PDB file of C-alpha atoms in Angstrom:
ATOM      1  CA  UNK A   1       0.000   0.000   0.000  1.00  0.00           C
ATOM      2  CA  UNK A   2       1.121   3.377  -0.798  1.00  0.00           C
ATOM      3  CA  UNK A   3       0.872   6.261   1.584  1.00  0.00           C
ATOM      4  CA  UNK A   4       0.410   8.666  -1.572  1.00  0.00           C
ATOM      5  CA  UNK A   5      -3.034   9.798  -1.759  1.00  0.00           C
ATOM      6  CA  UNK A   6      -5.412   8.616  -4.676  1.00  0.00           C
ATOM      7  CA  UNK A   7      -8.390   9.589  -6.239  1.00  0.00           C
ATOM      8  CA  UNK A   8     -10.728   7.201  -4.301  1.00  0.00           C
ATOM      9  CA  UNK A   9     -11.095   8.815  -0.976  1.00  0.00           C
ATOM     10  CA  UNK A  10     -13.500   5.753   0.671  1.00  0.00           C
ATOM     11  CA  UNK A  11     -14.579   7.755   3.385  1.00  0.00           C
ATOM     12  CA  UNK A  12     -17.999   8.688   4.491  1.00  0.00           C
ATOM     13  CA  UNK A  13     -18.620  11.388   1.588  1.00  0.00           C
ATOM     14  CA  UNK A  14     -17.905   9.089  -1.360  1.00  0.00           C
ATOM     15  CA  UNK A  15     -20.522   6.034   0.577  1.00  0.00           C
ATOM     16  CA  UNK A  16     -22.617   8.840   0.989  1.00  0.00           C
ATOM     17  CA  UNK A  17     -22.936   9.809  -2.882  1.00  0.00           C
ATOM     18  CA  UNK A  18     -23.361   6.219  -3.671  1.00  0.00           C
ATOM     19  CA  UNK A  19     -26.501   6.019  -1.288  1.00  0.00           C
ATOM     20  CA  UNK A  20     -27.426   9.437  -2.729  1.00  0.00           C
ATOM     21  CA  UNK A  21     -27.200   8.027  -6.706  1.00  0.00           C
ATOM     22  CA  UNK A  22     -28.981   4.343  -5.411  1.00  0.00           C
ATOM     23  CA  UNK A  23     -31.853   5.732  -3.320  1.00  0.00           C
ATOM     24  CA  UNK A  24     -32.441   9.160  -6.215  1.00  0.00           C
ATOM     25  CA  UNK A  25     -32.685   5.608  -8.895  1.00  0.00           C
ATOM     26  CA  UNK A  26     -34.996   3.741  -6.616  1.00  0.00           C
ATOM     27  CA  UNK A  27     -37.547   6.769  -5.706  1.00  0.00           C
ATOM     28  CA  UNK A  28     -37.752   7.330  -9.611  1.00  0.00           C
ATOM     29  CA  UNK A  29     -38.470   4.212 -10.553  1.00  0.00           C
ATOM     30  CA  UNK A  30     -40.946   4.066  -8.034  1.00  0.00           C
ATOM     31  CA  UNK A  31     -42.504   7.538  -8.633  1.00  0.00           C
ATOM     32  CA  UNK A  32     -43.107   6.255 -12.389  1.00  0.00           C
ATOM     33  CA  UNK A  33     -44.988   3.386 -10.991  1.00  0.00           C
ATOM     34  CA  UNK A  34     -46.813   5.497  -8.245  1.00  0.00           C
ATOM     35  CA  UNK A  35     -48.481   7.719 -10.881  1.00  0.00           C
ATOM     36  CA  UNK A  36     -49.466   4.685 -12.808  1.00  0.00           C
ATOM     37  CA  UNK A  37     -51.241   3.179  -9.562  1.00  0.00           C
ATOM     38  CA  UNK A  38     -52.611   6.197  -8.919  1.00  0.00           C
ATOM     39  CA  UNK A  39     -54.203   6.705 -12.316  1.00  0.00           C
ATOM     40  CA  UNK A  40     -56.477   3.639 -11.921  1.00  0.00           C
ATOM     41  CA  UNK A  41     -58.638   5.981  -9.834  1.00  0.00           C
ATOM     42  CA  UNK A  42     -59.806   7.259 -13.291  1.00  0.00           C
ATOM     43  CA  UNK A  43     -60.478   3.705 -14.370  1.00  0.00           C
ATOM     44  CA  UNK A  44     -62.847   2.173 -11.786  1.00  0.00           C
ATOM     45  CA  UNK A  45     -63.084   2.736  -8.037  1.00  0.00           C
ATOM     46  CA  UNK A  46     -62.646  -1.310  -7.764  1.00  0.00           C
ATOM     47  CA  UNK A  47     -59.616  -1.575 -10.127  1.00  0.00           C
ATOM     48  CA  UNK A  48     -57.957   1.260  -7.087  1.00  0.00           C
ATOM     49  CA  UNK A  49     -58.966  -0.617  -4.264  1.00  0.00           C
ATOM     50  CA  UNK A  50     -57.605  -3.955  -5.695  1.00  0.00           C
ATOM     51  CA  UNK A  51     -54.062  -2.671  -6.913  1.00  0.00           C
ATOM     52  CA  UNK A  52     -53.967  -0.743  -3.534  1.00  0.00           C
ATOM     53  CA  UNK A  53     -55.239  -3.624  -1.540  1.00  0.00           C
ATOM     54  CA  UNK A  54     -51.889  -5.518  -2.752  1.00  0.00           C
ATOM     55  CA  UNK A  55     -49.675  -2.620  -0.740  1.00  0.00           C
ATOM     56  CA  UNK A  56     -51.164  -3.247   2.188  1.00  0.00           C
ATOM     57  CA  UNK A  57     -49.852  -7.036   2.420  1.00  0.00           C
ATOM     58  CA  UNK A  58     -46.847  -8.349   3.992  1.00  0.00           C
ATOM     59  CA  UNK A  59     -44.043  -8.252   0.991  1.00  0.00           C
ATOM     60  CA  UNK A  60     -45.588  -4.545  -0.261  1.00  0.00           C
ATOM     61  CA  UNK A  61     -45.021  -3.396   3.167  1.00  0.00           C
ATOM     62  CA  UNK A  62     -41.426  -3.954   3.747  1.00  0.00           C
ATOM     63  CA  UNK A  63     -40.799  -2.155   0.288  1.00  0.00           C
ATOM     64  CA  UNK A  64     -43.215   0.980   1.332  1.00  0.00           C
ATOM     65  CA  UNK A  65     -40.533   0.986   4.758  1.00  0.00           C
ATOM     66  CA  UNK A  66     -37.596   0.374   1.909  1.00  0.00           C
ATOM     67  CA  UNK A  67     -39.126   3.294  -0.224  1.00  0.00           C
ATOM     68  CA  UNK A  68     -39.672   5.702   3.145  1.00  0.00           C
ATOM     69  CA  UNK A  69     -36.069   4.725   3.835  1.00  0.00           C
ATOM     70  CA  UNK A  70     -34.738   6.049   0.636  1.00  0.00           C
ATOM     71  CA  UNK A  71     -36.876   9.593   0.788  1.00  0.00           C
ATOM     72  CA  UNK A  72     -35.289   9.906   4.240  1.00  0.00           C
ATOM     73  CA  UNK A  73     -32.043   9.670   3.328  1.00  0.00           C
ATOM     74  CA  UNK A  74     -32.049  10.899   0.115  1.00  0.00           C
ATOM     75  CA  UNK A  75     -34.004  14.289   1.486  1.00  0.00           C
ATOM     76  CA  UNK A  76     -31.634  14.964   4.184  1.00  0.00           C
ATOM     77  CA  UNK A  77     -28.249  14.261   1.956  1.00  0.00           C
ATOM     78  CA  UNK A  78     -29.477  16.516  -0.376  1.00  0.00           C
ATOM     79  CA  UNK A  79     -29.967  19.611   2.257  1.00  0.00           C
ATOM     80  CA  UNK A  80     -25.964  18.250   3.219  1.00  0.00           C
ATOM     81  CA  UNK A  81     -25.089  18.686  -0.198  1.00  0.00           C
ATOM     82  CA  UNK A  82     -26.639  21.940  -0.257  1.00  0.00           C
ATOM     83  CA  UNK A  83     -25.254  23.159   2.660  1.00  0.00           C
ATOM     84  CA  UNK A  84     -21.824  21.876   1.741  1.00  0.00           C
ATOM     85  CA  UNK A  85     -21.979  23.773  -1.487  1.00  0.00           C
ATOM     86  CA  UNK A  86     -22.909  27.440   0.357  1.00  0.00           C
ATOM     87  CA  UNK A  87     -21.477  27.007   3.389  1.00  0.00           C
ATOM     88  CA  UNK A  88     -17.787  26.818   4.381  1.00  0.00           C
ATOM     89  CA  UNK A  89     -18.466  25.781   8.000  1.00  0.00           C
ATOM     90  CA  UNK A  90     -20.235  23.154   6.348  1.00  0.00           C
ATOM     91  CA  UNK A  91     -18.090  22.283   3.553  1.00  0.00           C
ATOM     92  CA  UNK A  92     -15.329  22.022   6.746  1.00  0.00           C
ATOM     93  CA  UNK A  93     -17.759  19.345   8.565  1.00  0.00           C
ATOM     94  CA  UNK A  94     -19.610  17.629   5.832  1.00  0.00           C
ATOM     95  CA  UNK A  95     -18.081  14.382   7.655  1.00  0.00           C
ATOM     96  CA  UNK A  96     -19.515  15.334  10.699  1.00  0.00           C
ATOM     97  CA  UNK A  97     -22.868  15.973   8.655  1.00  0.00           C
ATOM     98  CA  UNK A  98     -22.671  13.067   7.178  1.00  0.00           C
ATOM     99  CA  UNK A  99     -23.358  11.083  10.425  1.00  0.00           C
ATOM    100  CA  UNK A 100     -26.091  13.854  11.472  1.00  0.00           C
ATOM    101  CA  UNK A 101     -27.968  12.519   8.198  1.00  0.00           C
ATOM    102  CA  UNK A 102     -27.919   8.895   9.707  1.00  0.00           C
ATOM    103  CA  UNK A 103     -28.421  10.221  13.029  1.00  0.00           C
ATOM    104  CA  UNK A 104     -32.038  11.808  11.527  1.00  0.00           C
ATOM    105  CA  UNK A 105     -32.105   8.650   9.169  1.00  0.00           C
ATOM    106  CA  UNK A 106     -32.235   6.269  12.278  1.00  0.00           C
ATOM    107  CA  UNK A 107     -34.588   8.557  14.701  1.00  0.00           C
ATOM    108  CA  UNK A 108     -37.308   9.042  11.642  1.00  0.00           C
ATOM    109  CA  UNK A 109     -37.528   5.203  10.688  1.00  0.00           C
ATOM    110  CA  UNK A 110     -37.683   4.287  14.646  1.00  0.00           C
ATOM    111  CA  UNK A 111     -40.385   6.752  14.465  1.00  0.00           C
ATOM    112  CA  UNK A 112     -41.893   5.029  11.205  1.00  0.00           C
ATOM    113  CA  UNK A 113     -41.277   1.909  11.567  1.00  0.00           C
ATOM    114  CA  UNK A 114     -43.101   0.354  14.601  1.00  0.00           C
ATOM    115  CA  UNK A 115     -46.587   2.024  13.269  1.00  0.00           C
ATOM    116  CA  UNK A 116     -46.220   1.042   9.820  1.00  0.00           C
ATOM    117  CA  UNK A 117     -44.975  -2.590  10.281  1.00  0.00           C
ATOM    118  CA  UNK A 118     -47.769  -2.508  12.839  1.00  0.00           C
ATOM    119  CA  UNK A 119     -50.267  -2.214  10.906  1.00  0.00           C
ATOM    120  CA  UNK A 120     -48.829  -4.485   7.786  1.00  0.00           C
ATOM    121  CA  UNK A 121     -48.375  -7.351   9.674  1.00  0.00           C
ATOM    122  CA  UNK A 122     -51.020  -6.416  12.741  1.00  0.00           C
ATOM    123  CA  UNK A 123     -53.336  -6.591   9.755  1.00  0.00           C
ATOM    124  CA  UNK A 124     -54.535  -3.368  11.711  1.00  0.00           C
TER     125      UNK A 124
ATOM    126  CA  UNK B   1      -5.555  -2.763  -9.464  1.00  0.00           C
ATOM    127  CA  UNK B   2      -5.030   0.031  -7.832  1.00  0.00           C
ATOM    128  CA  UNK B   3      -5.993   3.203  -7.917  1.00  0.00           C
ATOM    129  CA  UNK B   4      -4.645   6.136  -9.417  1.00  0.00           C
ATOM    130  CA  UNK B   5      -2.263   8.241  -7.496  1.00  0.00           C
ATOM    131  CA  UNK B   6      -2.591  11.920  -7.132  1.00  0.00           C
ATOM    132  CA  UNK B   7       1.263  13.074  -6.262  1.00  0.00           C
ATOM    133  CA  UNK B   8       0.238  17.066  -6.515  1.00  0.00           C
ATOM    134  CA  UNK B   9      -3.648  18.537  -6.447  1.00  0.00           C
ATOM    135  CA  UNK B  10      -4.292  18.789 -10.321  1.00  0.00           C
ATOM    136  CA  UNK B  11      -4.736  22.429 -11.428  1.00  0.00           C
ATOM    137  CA  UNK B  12      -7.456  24.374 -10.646  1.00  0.00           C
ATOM    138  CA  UNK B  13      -9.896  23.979 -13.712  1.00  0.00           C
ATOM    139  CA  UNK B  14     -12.428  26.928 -14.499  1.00  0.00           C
ATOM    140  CA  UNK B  15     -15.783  25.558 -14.962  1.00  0.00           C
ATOM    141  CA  UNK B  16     -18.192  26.369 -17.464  1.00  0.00           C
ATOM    142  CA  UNK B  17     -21.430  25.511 -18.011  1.00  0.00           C
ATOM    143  CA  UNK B  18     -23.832  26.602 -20.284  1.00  0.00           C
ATOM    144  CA  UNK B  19     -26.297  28.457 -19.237  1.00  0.00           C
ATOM    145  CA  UNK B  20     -29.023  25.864 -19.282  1.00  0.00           C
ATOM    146  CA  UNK B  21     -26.908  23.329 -17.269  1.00  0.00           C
ATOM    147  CA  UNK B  22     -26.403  26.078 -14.904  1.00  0.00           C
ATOM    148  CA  UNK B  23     -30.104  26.515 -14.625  1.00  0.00           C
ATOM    149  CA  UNK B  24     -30.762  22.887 -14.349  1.00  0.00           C
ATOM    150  CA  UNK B  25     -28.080  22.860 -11.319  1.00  0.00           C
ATOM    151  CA  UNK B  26     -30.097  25.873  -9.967  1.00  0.00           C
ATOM    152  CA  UNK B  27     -33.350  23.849 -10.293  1.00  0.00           C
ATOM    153  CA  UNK B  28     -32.265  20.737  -8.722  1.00  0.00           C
ATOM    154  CA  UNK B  29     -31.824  22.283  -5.297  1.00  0.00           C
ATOM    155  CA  UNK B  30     -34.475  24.719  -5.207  1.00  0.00           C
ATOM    156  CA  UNK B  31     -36.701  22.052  -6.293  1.00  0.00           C
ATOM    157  CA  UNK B  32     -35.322  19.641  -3.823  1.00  0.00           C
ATOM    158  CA  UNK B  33     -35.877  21.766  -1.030  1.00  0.00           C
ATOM    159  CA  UNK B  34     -39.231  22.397  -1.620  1.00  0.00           C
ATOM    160  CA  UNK B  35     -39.878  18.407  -2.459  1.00  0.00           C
ATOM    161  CA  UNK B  36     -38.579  17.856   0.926  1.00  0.00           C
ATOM    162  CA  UNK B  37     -41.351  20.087   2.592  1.00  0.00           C
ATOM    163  CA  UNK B  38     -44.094  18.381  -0.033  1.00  0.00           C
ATOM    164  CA  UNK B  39     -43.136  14.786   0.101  1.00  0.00           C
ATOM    165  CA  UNK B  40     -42.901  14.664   3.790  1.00  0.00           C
ATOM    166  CA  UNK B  41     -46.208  15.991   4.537  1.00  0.00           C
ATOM    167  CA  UNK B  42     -47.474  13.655   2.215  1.00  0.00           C
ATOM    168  CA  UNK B  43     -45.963  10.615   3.533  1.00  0.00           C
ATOM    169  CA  UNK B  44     -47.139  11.881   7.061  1.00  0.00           C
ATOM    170  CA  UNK B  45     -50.800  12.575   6.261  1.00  0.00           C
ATOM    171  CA  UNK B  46     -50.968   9.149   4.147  1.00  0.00           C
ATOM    172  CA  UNK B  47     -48.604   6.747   5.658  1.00  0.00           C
ATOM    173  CA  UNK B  48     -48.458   7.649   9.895  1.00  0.00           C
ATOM    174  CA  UNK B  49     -51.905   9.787  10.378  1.00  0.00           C
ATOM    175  CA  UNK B  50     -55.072   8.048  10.721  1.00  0.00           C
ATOM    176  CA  UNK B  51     -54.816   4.672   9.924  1.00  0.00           C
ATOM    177  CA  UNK B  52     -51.457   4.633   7.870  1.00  0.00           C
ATOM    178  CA  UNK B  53     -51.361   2.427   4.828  1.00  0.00           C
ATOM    179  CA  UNK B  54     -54.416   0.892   5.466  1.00  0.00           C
ATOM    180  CA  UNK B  55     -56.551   3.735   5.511  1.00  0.00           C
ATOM    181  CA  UNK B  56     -55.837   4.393   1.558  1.00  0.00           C
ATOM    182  CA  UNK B  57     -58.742   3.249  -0.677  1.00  0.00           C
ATOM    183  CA  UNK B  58     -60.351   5.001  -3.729  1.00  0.00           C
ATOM    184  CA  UNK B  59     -62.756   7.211  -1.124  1.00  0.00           C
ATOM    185  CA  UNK B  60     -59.348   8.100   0.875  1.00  0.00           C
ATOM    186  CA  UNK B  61     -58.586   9.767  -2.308  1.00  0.00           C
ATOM    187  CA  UNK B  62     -61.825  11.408  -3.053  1.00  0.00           C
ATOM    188  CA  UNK B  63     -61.856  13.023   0.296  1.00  0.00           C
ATOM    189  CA  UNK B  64     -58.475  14.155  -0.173  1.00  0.00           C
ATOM    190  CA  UNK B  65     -59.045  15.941  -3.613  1.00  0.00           C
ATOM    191  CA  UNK B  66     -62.216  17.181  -2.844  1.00  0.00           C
ATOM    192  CA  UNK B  67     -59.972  19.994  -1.467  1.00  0.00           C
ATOM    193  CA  UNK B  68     -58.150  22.019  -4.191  1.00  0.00           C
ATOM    194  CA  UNK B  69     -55.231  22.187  -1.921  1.00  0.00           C
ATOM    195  CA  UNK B  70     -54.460  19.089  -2.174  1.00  0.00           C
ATOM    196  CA  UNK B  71     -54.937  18.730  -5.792  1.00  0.00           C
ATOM    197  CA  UNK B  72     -52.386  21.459  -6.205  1.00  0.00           C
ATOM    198  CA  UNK B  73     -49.876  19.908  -3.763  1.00  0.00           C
ATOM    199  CA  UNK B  74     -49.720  16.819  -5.488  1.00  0.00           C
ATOM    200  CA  UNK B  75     -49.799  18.661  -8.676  1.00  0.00           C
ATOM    201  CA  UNK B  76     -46.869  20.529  -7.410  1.00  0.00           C
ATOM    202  CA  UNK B  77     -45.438  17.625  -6.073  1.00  0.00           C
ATOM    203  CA  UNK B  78     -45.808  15.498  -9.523  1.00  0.00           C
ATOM    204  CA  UNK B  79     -44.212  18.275 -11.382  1.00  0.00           C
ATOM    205  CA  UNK B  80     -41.545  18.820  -9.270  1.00  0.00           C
ATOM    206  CA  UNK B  81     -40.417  15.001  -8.571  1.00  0.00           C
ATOM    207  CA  UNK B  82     -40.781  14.313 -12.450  1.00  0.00           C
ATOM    208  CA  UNK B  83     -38.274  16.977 -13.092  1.00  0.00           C
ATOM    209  CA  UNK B  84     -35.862  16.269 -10.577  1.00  0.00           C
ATOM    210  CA  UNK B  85     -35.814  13.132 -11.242  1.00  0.00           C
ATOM    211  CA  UNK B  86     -35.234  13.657 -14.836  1.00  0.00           C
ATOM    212  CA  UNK B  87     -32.531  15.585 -14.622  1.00  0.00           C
ATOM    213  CA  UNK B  88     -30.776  13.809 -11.643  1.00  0.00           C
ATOM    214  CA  UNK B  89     -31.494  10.591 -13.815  1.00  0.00           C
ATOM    215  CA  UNK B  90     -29.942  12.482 -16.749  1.00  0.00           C
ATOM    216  CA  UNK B  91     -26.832  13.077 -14.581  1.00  0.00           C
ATOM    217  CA  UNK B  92     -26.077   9.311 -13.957  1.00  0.00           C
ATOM    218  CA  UNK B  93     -26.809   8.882 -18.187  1.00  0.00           C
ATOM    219  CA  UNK B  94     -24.071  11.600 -18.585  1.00  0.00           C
ATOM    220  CA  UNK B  95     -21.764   9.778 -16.093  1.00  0.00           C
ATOM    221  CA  UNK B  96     -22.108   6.167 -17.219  1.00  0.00           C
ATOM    222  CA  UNK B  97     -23.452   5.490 -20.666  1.00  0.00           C
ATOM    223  CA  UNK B  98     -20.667   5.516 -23.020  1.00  0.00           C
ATOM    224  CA  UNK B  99     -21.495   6.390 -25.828  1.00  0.00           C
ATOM    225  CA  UNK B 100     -22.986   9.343 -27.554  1.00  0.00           C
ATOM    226  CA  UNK B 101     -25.647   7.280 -28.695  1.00  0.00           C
ATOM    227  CA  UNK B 102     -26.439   5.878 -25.952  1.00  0.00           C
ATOM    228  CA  UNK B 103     -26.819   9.171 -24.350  1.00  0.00           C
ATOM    229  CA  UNK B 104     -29.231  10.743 -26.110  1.00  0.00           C
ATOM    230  CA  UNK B 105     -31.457   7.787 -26.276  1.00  0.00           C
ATOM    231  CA  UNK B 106     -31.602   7.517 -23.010  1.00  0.00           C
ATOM    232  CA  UNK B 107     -31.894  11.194 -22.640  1.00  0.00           C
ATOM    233  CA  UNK B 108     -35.068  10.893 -24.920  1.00  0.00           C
ATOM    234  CA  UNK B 109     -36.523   7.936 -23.169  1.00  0.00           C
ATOM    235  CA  UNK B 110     -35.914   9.988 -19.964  1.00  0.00           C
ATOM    236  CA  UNK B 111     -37.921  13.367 -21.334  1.00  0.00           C
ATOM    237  CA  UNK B 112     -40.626  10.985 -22.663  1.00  0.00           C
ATOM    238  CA  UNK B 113     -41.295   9.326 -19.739  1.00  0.00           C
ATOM    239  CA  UNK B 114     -41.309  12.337 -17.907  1.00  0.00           C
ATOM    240  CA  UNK B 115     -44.071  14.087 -20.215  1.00  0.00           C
ATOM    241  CA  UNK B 116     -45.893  11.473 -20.188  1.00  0.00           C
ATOM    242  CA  UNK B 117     -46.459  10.647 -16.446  1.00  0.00           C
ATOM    243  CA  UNK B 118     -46.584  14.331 -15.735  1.00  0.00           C
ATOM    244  CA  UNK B 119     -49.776  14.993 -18.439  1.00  0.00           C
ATOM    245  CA  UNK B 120     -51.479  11.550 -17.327  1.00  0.00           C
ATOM    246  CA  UNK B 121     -50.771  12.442 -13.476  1.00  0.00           C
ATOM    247  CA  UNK B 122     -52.273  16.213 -14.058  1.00  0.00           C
ATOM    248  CA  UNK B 123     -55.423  14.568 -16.088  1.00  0.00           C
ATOM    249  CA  UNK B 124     -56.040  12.345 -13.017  1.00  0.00           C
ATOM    250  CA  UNK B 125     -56.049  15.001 -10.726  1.00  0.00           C
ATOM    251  CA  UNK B 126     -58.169  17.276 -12.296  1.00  0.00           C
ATOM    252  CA  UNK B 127     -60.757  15.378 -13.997  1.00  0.00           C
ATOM    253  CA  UNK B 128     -60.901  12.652 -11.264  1.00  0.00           C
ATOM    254  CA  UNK B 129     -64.635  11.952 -10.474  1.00  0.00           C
ATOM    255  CA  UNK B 130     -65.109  10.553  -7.059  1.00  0.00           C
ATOM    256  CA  UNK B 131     -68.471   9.317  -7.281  1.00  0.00           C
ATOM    257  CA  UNK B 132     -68.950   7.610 -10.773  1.00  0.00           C
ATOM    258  CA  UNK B 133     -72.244   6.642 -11.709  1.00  0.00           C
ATOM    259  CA  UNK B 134     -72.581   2.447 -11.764  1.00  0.00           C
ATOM    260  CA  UNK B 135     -69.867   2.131  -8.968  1.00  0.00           C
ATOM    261  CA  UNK B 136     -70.342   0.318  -6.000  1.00  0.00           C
ATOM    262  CA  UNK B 137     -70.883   2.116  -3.391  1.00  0.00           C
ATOM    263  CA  UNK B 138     -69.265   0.303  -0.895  1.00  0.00           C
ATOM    264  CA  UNK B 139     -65.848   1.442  -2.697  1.00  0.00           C
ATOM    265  CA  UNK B 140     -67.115   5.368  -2.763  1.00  0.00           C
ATOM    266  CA  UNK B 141     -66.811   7.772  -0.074  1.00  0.00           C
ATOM    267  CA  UNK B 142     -70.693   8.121   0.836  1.00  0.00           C
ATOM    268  CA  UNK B 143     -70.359  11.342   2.858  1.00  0.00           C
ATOM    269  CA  UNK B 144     -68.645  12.716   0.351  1.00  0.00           C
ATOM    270  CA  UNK B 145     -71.445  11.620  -2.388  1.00  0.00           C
ATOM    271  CA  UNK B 146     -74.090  12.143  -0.592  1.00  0.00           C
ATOM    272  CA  UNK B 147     -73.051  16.083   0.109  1.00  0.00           C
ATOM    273  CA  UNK B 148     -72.377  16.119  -4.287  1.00  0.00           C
ATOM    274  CA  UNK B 149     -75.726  14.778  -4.533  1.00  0.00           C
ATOM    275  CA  UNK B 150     -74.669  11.999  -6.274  1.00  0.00           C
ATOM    276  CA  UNK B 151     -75.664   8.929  -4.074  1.00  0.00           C
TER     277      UNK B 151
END
């Protein structure tokens, strides 16, 4: 191993823009499909409730937390990134505000998750 | 293999973009900011008020777009979210698709898909009938209805 410094830096900033590119991919993909669901209100009332019905099961469930996951950190990276940009207090600490992000990540889904799984498994 | 080594910081390039990259830059954080606001409250009235996921049905909808505030937030938010996600899918096309090609179709399948789910999604919204004659009513949201006059 050399001691020079190279271009990959492998610290939390360049795992953080992966997670920003893979979660921005996933909520897109999903958005195109959410519209689509959405849509069948214009079709019949019963073709909604039946596509919809199928979130509210088991497997549809753990992607909705999946999905809710992404948003979360994919919201609150992007303010770091803004704030890194404008900010040279921030651009000096974007480590530091990398680990806020998971810090919010992990208090939001402990929030989330215990209602939501509640009621997709409670059958509530 | 290893990674390339960086003896001295490379020179300090001047950027340039044109002036519509520059806007789209622009765009992606004001936008983001403001999906931040719009998403969230959307995921907290539909997903942890009431009765979370299971509350949604077809009259869960009626009741919500009976009010032309909300019809304009998800408007808002359809229009927004299309666009940034457009353009931040655009970014990864720029980054990783080799050729030019390659680029612009996928820059063109991109823009399509975008128009399209953004006209169908604004149709829905603002033509949506909540009680449709012939439905069951079991599926409609009879207060709702029955204030229309249509049940």
């Amino acid at each position: 191993m050399s001691s020079k410094p190279t271009l990959y830096r492998g610290h939390e900033g360049m795992w953080m823009w992966i997670v920003h590119r893979a979660t921005g991919v996933a909520v897109f993909f999903f958005l195109l499909v959410h519209v689509l669901d959405t849509a069948l209100v214009r079709i019949s009332p019963d073709a909604y409730n039946q596509v919809i019905g199928s979130y509210k099961t088991p497997l549809f469930g753990l992607v909705e937390a999946g999905l809710v996951a992404a948003i979360v950190l994919h919201a609150f990276n992007g303010l770091r990134i803004i704030a890194v940009d404008q900010w040279t207090w921030a651009l000096r600490h974007q480590k530091l505000l990398v680990w806020i992000v998971w810090g919010i990540f992990v208090v939001l889904m402990a929030g989330f998750l215990p209602r939501h799984l509640a009621r997709v498994f409670g059958g509530a | 293999m290893t990674a390339p080594e960086l003896t001295k910081p490379l020179p300090r390039t001047r950027r340039r973009l044109t002036p519509a990259l520059r806007w789209w830059w622009m765009f992606q954080r004001i936008s983001g900011v403001v999906l931040v606001v719009l998403i969230f409250t959307h995921l907290f009235y539909n997903l942890v008020l009431g009765g979370g996921v299971s509350q949604i049905d077809f009259g869960f909808v009626a009741g919500k777009w009976a009010a032309p505030l909300w019809q304009w937030w998800d408007f808002t938010m359809l229009v927004l979210a299309m666009l940034h996600g457009m353009n931040g899918m655009g970014y990864l096309v720029d980054d990783y698709a080799r050729s030019k090609r390659a680029r612009g179709i996928l820059h063109l399948l991109l823009g399509a898909a975008t128009a399209v789910i953004i006209v169908l999604g604004t149709l829905v919204i603002f033509t949506f009938d909540p009680c449709p004659t012939g439905a069951n009513p079991q599926n409609l949201n009879v207060p709702l209805c029955q204030e229309l006059g249509k049940l």
